[in-house]
Each structure stands twice: as C-alpha cells, then as structure tokens.
Tab-separated table of C-alpha atoms and ligand atoms in Angstrom:
chain	number	residue	atom	x	y	z
A	1	UNK	CA	74.921	-12.469	147.561
A	2	UNK	CA	72.369	-9.772	148.413
A	3	UNK	CA	73.336	-6.236	147.674
A	4	UNK	CA	72.003	-2.957	149.012
A	5	UNK	CA	68.970	-1.721	147.148
A	6	UNK	CA	70.441	1.152	145.193
A	7	UNK	CA	72.972	-0.882	143.181
A	8	UNK	CA	72.962	-0.217	139.472
A	9	UNK	CA	72.617	-3.498	137.631
A	10	UNK	CA	75.533	-4.730	135.536
A	11	UNK	CA	74.475	-6.603	132.427
A	12	UNK	CA	77.531	-6.073	130.281
A	13	UNK	CA	81.156	-5.749	131.326
A	14	UNK	CA	83.782	-4.773	128.763
A	15	UNK	CA	87.525	-5.107	129.381
A	16	UNK	CA	90.583	-3.766	127.581
A	17	UNK	CA	93.084	-6.441	128.558
A	18	UNK	CA	96.335	-4.487	128.439
A	19	UNK	CA	99.849	-4.903	129.804
A	20	UNK	CA	100.841	-8.457	128.845
A	21	UNK	CA	104.046	-7.279	127.167
A	22	UNK	CA	105.172	-5.081	130.042
A	23	UNK	CA	104.353	-7.818	132.570
A	24	UNK	CA	106.758	-10.110	130.716
A	25	UNK	CA	109.443	-7.502	130.023
A	26	UNK	CA	109.614	-6.560	133.710
A	27	UNK	CA	110.411	-10.206	134.440
A	28	UNK	CA	113.045	-10.445	131.723
A	29	UNK	CA	110.738	-12.749	129.747
A	30	UNK	CA	109.726	-12.577	126.084
A	31	UNK	CA	106.419	-10.814	125.371
A	32	UNK	CA	104.866	-14.127	124.426
A	33	UNK	CA	105.163	-15.246	128.061
A	34	UNK	CA	102.950	-12.297	129.005
A	35	UNK	CA	100.363	-13.273	126.432
A	36	UNK	CA	100.377	-16.870	127.707
A	37	UNK	CA	99.844	-15.656	131.245
A	38	UNK	CA	97.133	-13.329	129.911
A	39	UNK	CA	95.178	-16.299	128.581
A	40	UNK	CA	95.204	-17.842	132.079
A	41	UNK	CA	93.749	-14.587	133.392
A	42	UNK	CA	90.997	-14.752	130.758
A	43	UNK	CA	89.956	-18.188	132.018
A	44	UNK	CA	89.823	-16.971	135.644
A	45	UNK	CA	87.908	-13.823	134.794
A	46	UNK	CA	85.343	-15.643	132.645
A	47	UNK	CA	84.778	-17.994	135.602
A	48	UNK	CA	84.363	-15.128	138.013
A	49	UNK	CA	81.882	-13.381	135.699
A	50	UNK	CA	79.767	-16.548	135.641
A	51	UNK	CA	79.897	-16.602	139.459
A	52	UNK	CA	78.948	-12.910	139.606
A	53	UNK	CA	75.944	-13.514	137.299
A	54	UNK	CA	77.159	-11.048	134.705
A	55	UNK	CA	75.337	-11.948	131.498
A	56	UNK	CA	77.712	-10.451	128.952
A	57	UNK	CA	81.496	-10.031	128.967
A	58	UNK	CA	83.356	-8.428	126.070
A	59	UNK	CA	87.127	-8.823	125.950
A	60	UNK	CA	89.321	-6.712	123.671
A	61	UNK	CA	91.737	-9.400	122.502
A	62	UNK	CA	93.208	-8.021	119.264
A	63	UNK	CA	92.656	-4.607	117.710
A	64	UNK	CA	92.574	-3.530	114.077
A	65	UNK	CA	95.785	-1.611	114.889
A	66	UNK	CA	97.450	-4.666	116.460
A	67	UNK	CA	97.859	-6.057	112.905
A	68	UNK	CA	100.766	-3.615	112.669
A	69	UNK	CA	102.789	-5.422	115.372
A	70	UNK	CA	105.754	-7.605	114.385
A	71	UNK	CA	104.530	-10.598	112.406
A	72	UNK	CA	105.918	-13.067	114.937
A	73	UNK	CA	103.852	-11.491	117.732
A	74	UNK	CA	100.702	-11.513	115.576
A	75	UNK	CA	101.290	-15.184	114.786
A	76	UNK	CA	101.802	-15.991	118.474
A	77	UNK	CA	98.551	-14.262	119.397
A	78	UNK	CA	96.624	-16.163	116.719
A	79	UNK	CA	98.164	-19.466	117.861
A	80	UNK	CA	97.170	-18.699	121.458
A	81	UNK	CA	93.634	-17.939	120.307
A	82	UNK	CA	93.370	-21.325	118.582
A	83	UNK	CA	94.750	-23.036	121.695
A	84	UNK	CA	92.283	-21.184	123.891
A	85	UNK	CA	89.320	-22.225	121.749
A	86	UNK	CA	90.373	-25.883	121.795
A	87	UNK	CA	91.236	-25.974	125.507
A	88	UNK	CA	88.136	-24.114	126.721
A	89	UNK	CA	85.507	-25.811	124.583
A	90	UNK	CA	84.343	-28.296	127.252
A	91	UNK	CA	84.440	-25.739	129.995
A	92	UNK	CA	82.369	-23.235	128.011
A	93	UNK	CA	79.784	-25.909	127.229
A	94	UNK	CA	79.674	-27.016	130.877
A	95	UNK	CA	79.385	-23.481	132.226
A	96	UNK	CA	76.728	-22.296	129.770
A	97	UNK	CA	79.046	-19.814	128.063
A	98	UNK	CA	78.224	-18.850	124.494
A	99	UNK	CA	80.957	-17.345	122.379
A	100	UNK	CA	80.459	-14.498	119.946
A	101	UNK	CA	83.070	-12.657	117.918
A	102	UNK	CA	83.047	-9.006	116.872
A	103	UNK	CA	85.504	-7.372	114.481
A	104	UNK	CA	86.560	-7.677	110.876
A	105	UNK	CA	86.846	-11.437	110.445
A	106	UNK	CA	87.857	-11.153	106.809
A	107	UNK	CA	91.383	-10.198	107.901
A	108	UNK	CA	91.769	-13.348	110.020
A	109	UNK	CA	93.280	-16.492	108.489
A	110	UNK	CA	90.916	-19.143	107.118
A	111	UNK	CA	92.001	-21.476	109.941
A	112	UNK	CA	91.100	-18.942	112.627
A	113	UNK	CA	87.813	-18.034	110.914
A	114	UNK	CA	86.761	-21.683	110.774
A	115	UNK	CA	87.704	-22.300	114.426
A	116	UNK	CA	85.768	-19.235	115.561
A	117	UNK	CA	82.678	-20.158	113.611
A	118	UNK	CA	82.800	-23.701	114.976
A	119	UNK	CA	83.148	-22.434	118.557
A	120	UNK	CA	80.255	-20.009	118.080
A	121	UNK	CA	78.014	-22.721	116.672
A	122	UNK	CA	78.911	-25.284	119.324
A	123	UNK	CA	78.341	-22.916	122.232
A	124	UNK	CA	75.287	-21.114	120.812
A	125	UNK	CA	72.905	-22.638	123.367
A	126	UNK	CA	74.899	-21.325	126.364
A	127	UNK	CA	72.607	-19.022	128.303
A	128	UNK	CA	74.537	-17.994	131.408
A	129	UNK	CA	77.233	-15.803	129.908
A	130	UNK	CA	77.762	-14.390	126.429
A	131	UNK	CA	81.519	-14.133	125.981
A	132	UNK	CA	82.223	-11.617	123.233
A	133	UNK	CA	85.747	-11.659	121.820
A	134	UNK	CA	86.752	-8.472	120.013
A	135	UNK	CA	89.229	-9.716	117.406
A	136	UNK	CA	90.606	-7.712	114.535
A	137	UNK	CA	88.292	-5.141	116.058
A	138	UNK	CA	88.361	-1.351	115.842
A	139	UNK	CA	85.508	0.962	116.783
A	140	UNK	CA	86.038	3.188	113.742
A	141	UNK	CA	86.256	0.217	111.425
A	142	UNK	CA	83.021	-1.171	112.886
A	143	UNK	CA	81.257	2.191	112.375
A	144	UNK	CA	82.481	2.385	108.784
A	145	UNK	CA	81.245	-1.147	108.074
A	146	UNK	CA	77.894	-0.323	109.725
A	147	UNK	CA	77.605	2.859	107.633
A	148	UNK	CA	78.132	0.842	104.468
A	149	UNK	CA	75.280	-1.492	105.414
A	150	UNK	CA	72.985	1.485	106.034
A	151	UNK	CA	74.078	3.163	102.791
A	152	UNK	CA	73.268	-0.040	100.934
A	153	UNK	CA	69.735	-0.047	102.360
A	154	UNK	CA	69.327	3.552	101.176
A	155	UNK	CA	70.708	2.668	97.746
A	156	UNK	CA	68.260	-0.249	97.561
A	157	UNK	CA	65.388	2.120	98.308
A	158	UNK	CA	64.585	0.459	101.657
A	159	UNK	CA	65.407	3.467	103.797
A	160	UNK	CA	65.128	7.260	103.433
A	161	UNK	CA	68.247	9.198	104.540
A	162	UNK	CA	66.097	11.365	106.840
A	163	UNK	CA	64.726	8.256	108.524
A	164	UNK	CA	68.171	6.992	109.628
A	165	UNK	CA	68.291	6.872	113.413
A	166	UNK	CA	70.397	5.386	116.225
A	167	UNK	CA	68.527	2.075	115.966
A	168	UNK	CA	69.775	1.667	112.386
A	169	UNK	CA	73.342	1.967	113.630
A	170	UNK	CA	72.762	-0.361	116.568
A	171	UNK	CA	71.357	-3.079	114.350
A	172	UNK	CA	74.194	-2.669	111.827
A	173	UNK	CA	77.064	-2.823	114.319
A	174	UNK	CA	78.836	-6.104	115.117
A	175	UNK	CA	77.264	-5.904	118.595
A	176	UNK	CA	73.675	-5.945	117.250
A	177	UNK	CA	71.342	-7.323	119.897
A	178	UNK	CA	73.783	-6.902	122.808
A	179	UNK	CA	73.171	-4.336	125.539
A	180	UNK	CA	75.669	-1.458	125.749
A	181	UNK	CA	78.484	-2.049	128.258
A	182	UNK	CA	77.660	-0.787	131.744
A	183	UNK	CA	81.263	-0.853	132.913
A	184	UNK	CA	84.557	-0.628	131.038
A	185	UNK	CA	87.729	-1.797	132.760
A	186	UNK	CA	91.198	-1.091	131.362
A	187	UNK	CA	94.234	-2.630	132.978
A	188	UNK	CA	97.900	-1.544	132.858
A	189	UNK	CA	97.473	2.082	133.911
A	190	UNK	CA	96.814	3.506	130.450
A	191	UNK	CA	94.016	6.081	130.451
A	192	UNK	CA	92.571	5.688	126.968
A	193	UNK	CA	89.961	3.820	124.951
A	194	UNK	CA	92.251	2.764	122.052
A	195	UNK	CA	89.442	2.543	119.485
A	196	UNK	CA	87.294	0.133	121.505
A	197	UNK	CA	83.459	0.132	121.223
A	198	UNK	CA	83.283	3.832	120.345
A	199	UNK	CA	79.518	3.884	119.843
A	200	UNK	CA	78.586	1.440	122.608
A	201	UNK	CA	80.629	3.036	125.418
A	202	UNK	CA	78.719	6.335	125.208
A	203	UNK	CA	77.384	6.000	128.770
A	204	UNK	CA	79.592	3.295	130.241
A	205	UNK	CA	81.176	3.794	133.642
A	206	UNK	CA	84.966	3.771	133.315
A	207	UNK	CA	87.416	2.017	135.626
A	208	UNK	CA	91.175	2.176	135.147
A	209	UNK	CA	93.529	0.035	137.174
A	210	UNK	CA	97.339	-0.070	137.264
A	211	UNK	CA	97.633	-3.874	137.405
A	212	UNK	CA	98.872	-5.490	134.217
A	213	UNK	CA	96.361	-7.920	132.717
A	214	UNK	CA	98.251	-11.071	133.897
A	215	UNK	CA	97.989	-9.724	137.479
A	216	UNK	CA	94.260	-8.923	137.229
A	217	UNK	CA	92.525	-11.727	139.087
A	218	UNK	CA	89.094	-12.301	140.637
A	219	UNK	CA	89.860	-10.059	143.675
A	220	UNK	CA	90.781	-7.175	141.338
A	221	UNK	CA	87.600	-7.789	139.346
A	222	UNK	CA	85.514	-7.744	142.514
A	223	UNK	CA	87.103	-4.405	143.481
A	224	UNK	CA	86.051	-2.991	140.092
A	225	UNK	CA	82.506	-4.308	140.556
A	226	UNK	CA	82.387	-2.745	144.037
A	227	UNK	CA	83.433	0.574	142.544
A	228	UNK	CA	80.704	0.256	139.909
A	229	UNK	CA	78.111	-0.426	142.585
A	230	UNK	CA	78.934	2.900	144.222
A	231	UNK	CA	78.336	4.827	141.014
A	232	UNK	CA	75.209	6.834	140.315
A	233	UNK	CA	74.401	6.773	136.636
A	234	UNK	CA	72.338	9.655	135.357
A	235	UNK	CA	72.328	9.379	131.546
A	236	UNK	CA	72.011	13.133	131.216
A	237	UNK	CA	69.053	13.382	133.603
A	238	UNK	CA	68.847	14.779	137.109
A	239	UNK	CA	69.613	12.712	140.185
A	240	UNK	CA	65.944	12.925	141.167
A	241	UNK	CA	64.754	11.556	137.843
A	242	UNK	CA	67.198	8.672	137.877
A	243	UNK	CA	66.523	7.584	141.468
A	244	UNK	CA	63.475	5.764	140.082
A	245	UNK	CA	64.336	2.482	138.468
A	246	UNK	CA	67.227	1.775	140.792
A	247	UNK	CA	66.922	-1.009	143.309
A	248	UNK	CA	67.827	-3.869	140.989
A	249	UNK	CA	70.868	-5.986	141.563
A	250	UNK	CA	72.553	-8.771	139.619
A	251	UNK	CA	71.496	-11.329	142.186
A	252	UNK	CA	67.880	-10.564	141.238
A	253	UNK	CA	68.390	-10.784	137.493
B	301	IPE	C1	97.537	-6.576	125.618
B	301	IPE	O1	98.862	-6.493	126.050
B	301	IPE	C2	97.314	-7.677	124.607
B	301	IPE	C3	97.168	-7.186	123.221
B	301	IPE	C4	97.095	-5.943	122.840
B	301	IPE	C5	97.081	-8.197	122.185
B	301	IPE	P1	99.984	-5.735	125.210
B	301	IPE	O2	100.602	-6.704	124.273
B	301	IPE	O3	99.445	-4.496	124.591
B	301	IPE	O4	100.996	-5.378	126.373
B	301	IPE	P2	101.762	-4.008	126.566
B	301	IPE	O5	100.734	-2.929	126.558
B	301	IPE	O6	102.725	-3.898	125.430
B	301	IPE	O7	102.425	-4.150	127.898
B	302	IPE	C1	94.404	-2.194	123.191
B	302	IPE	O1	95.707	-2.322	123.664
B	302	IPE	C2	94.025	-3.406	122.390
B	302	IPE	C3	93.876	-4.645	123.146
B	302	IPE	C4	93.914	-4.767	124.446
B	302	IPE	C5	93.623	-5.819	122.364
B	302	IPE	P1	96.953	-1.706	122.886
B	302	IPE	O2	98.151	-2.060	123.688
B	302	IPE	O3	96.923	-2.143	121.480
B	302	IPE	O4	96.626	-0.146	122.937
B	302	IPE	P2	97.597	1.118	122.893
B	302	IPE	O5	98.472	0.946	121.685
B	302	IPE	O6	98.387	1.114	124.154
B	302	IPE	O7	96.687	2.303	122.819
B	303	MG	MG1	99.274	-2.574	125.213
C-alpha cells in the first residue's frame, strides 16, 4: 500500500489491552470468558501488524498492580499465557515473529518463566515483528530497577553521578534496544496510562477507543493507524523544523 508522502513512520505500536472483564460481564459471562476472547484478539492483531509492516508491537498483558486481583483470576491469566505460548509457537516461527518479555519476571512462577524463556529463544531469529509482552510490568517498577542498575555502576566506580544521562536509563530499562513507541492505543474507553511505559511514552501519540479489547479487530486497528497518519509530530520543535524528515512511510521501511 502506498501512502501519501507526509505520513509519519510507525516503528513501534504499544497497546493497553483493556476491557476483557466488562466485555464478559455485559454478556452475563464470567470474566475468564473475556480474557479467552481477548487472546483471540491478540492473535488477530499480531497478524494485522505483520501485514501492516509494523516492526515492533508491545502489548500490556499483565501489570505489576494486576497481582492484586483475586488469585483465581491471576491463575486464569497465567494459564491463558501458557496456552497462548504453546498454541502460537508455530505461527510465530512461520510469520517471523520474535517474542520478548518486559517486566519483573522474578514474580512469575518457575513454570511461566521457563516457558517464556523457551519461547524467546525459539523465536529469536524472527525478523519481521518483535512482539513484546509486558508481563508483571509496571513503569515505576521498571524505572526503580533501572535506577538500581545505574547506582550499582556508580558504586563500582564505572560511572560518575554527573555523567548519568538519558542513554544510561534507556540501556538499563527492560526495553533496552527497542525504539520508543510511536503510537499508544488504549481500548475500553479509559483515559489513562495505568503505569505503562512511563519513560518510553514521553512523545508517543495517544489514541483512546471505546471498544473493549475483545471487540478490537483489524478494522479498528486500521482506524487507529489512519488517525496516526494524520498526526504531525513536533517533538518540541516548530512545524517548520519538523517538516524535514517526513516523507517516509511503513511501506518503504
Ligand atoms: C484487561 O482487561 C486485561 C488485564 C488487565 C489482564 P480487564 O481484566 O482489565 O477488563 P476490565 O477493565 O475489568 O473490563
Ligand atoms: C491496565 O489495565 C493493565 C493491562 C491492560 C494489563 P487495568 O485494567 O489493570 O488498569 P486500571 O486498573 O483500569 O487502571
Ligand atoms: Mg481493566
């Protein structure tokens, strides 16, 4: 697909997949039914991102605060994650999808940790789409863990406090090496970030949509991408300064 010249390129899409519980409750179903349907949406959206030539997709799947939900719901979500990894393995390999996990893995069960590591290793060669799953993830928690790594380098005499810069944070965050998200989508009508990618979203374009995650399909994703393509990103500069450098589109990447 050729796009008009002034489209801002989209390397990295981040999504807060919200509304599974309400989707189910409105149908008189248990919340777990919403999460099951939500996994089907994940599969469709990953597919569509591959088709749209998006190189990185980060999905907020389980937050550091979600550990506080009823134990049965937490267990269901972990079981669905294991099922997803097993069921999607072949498809990820076939589609060139490489999996990467961000978040505090130490809180996950040994079984989940092993399955995630195996999936990351098996899919490492995938070069079309990096699928980043944010699991046991909180932006504040990630910044605290990054700060500890930097503090350790200072304590070891490798780094002077005055020399600490943004690059030291970037390389210490779970997302080290990934570009910042260009577009953040949140489903379910909530207008908040909920502790997602606090550092990395600094200049992301935001898109909020009322649809619950199980109802967010490829057409809804394409509408979000169309909205993004109309945006003019300035990064604190003037419109005149930022006009240069536009003219790239995903189809050319
Ligand atoms: C998003 O849906 C999935 C997770 C947070 C794990 P929710 O479970 O938050 O659904 P609502 O927001 O209660 O409807
Ligand atoms: C954000 O959704 C976390 C995920 C989508 C995994 P929540 O449902 O946990 O967020 P709040 O509680 O509505 O802010
Ligand atoms: Mg929610």
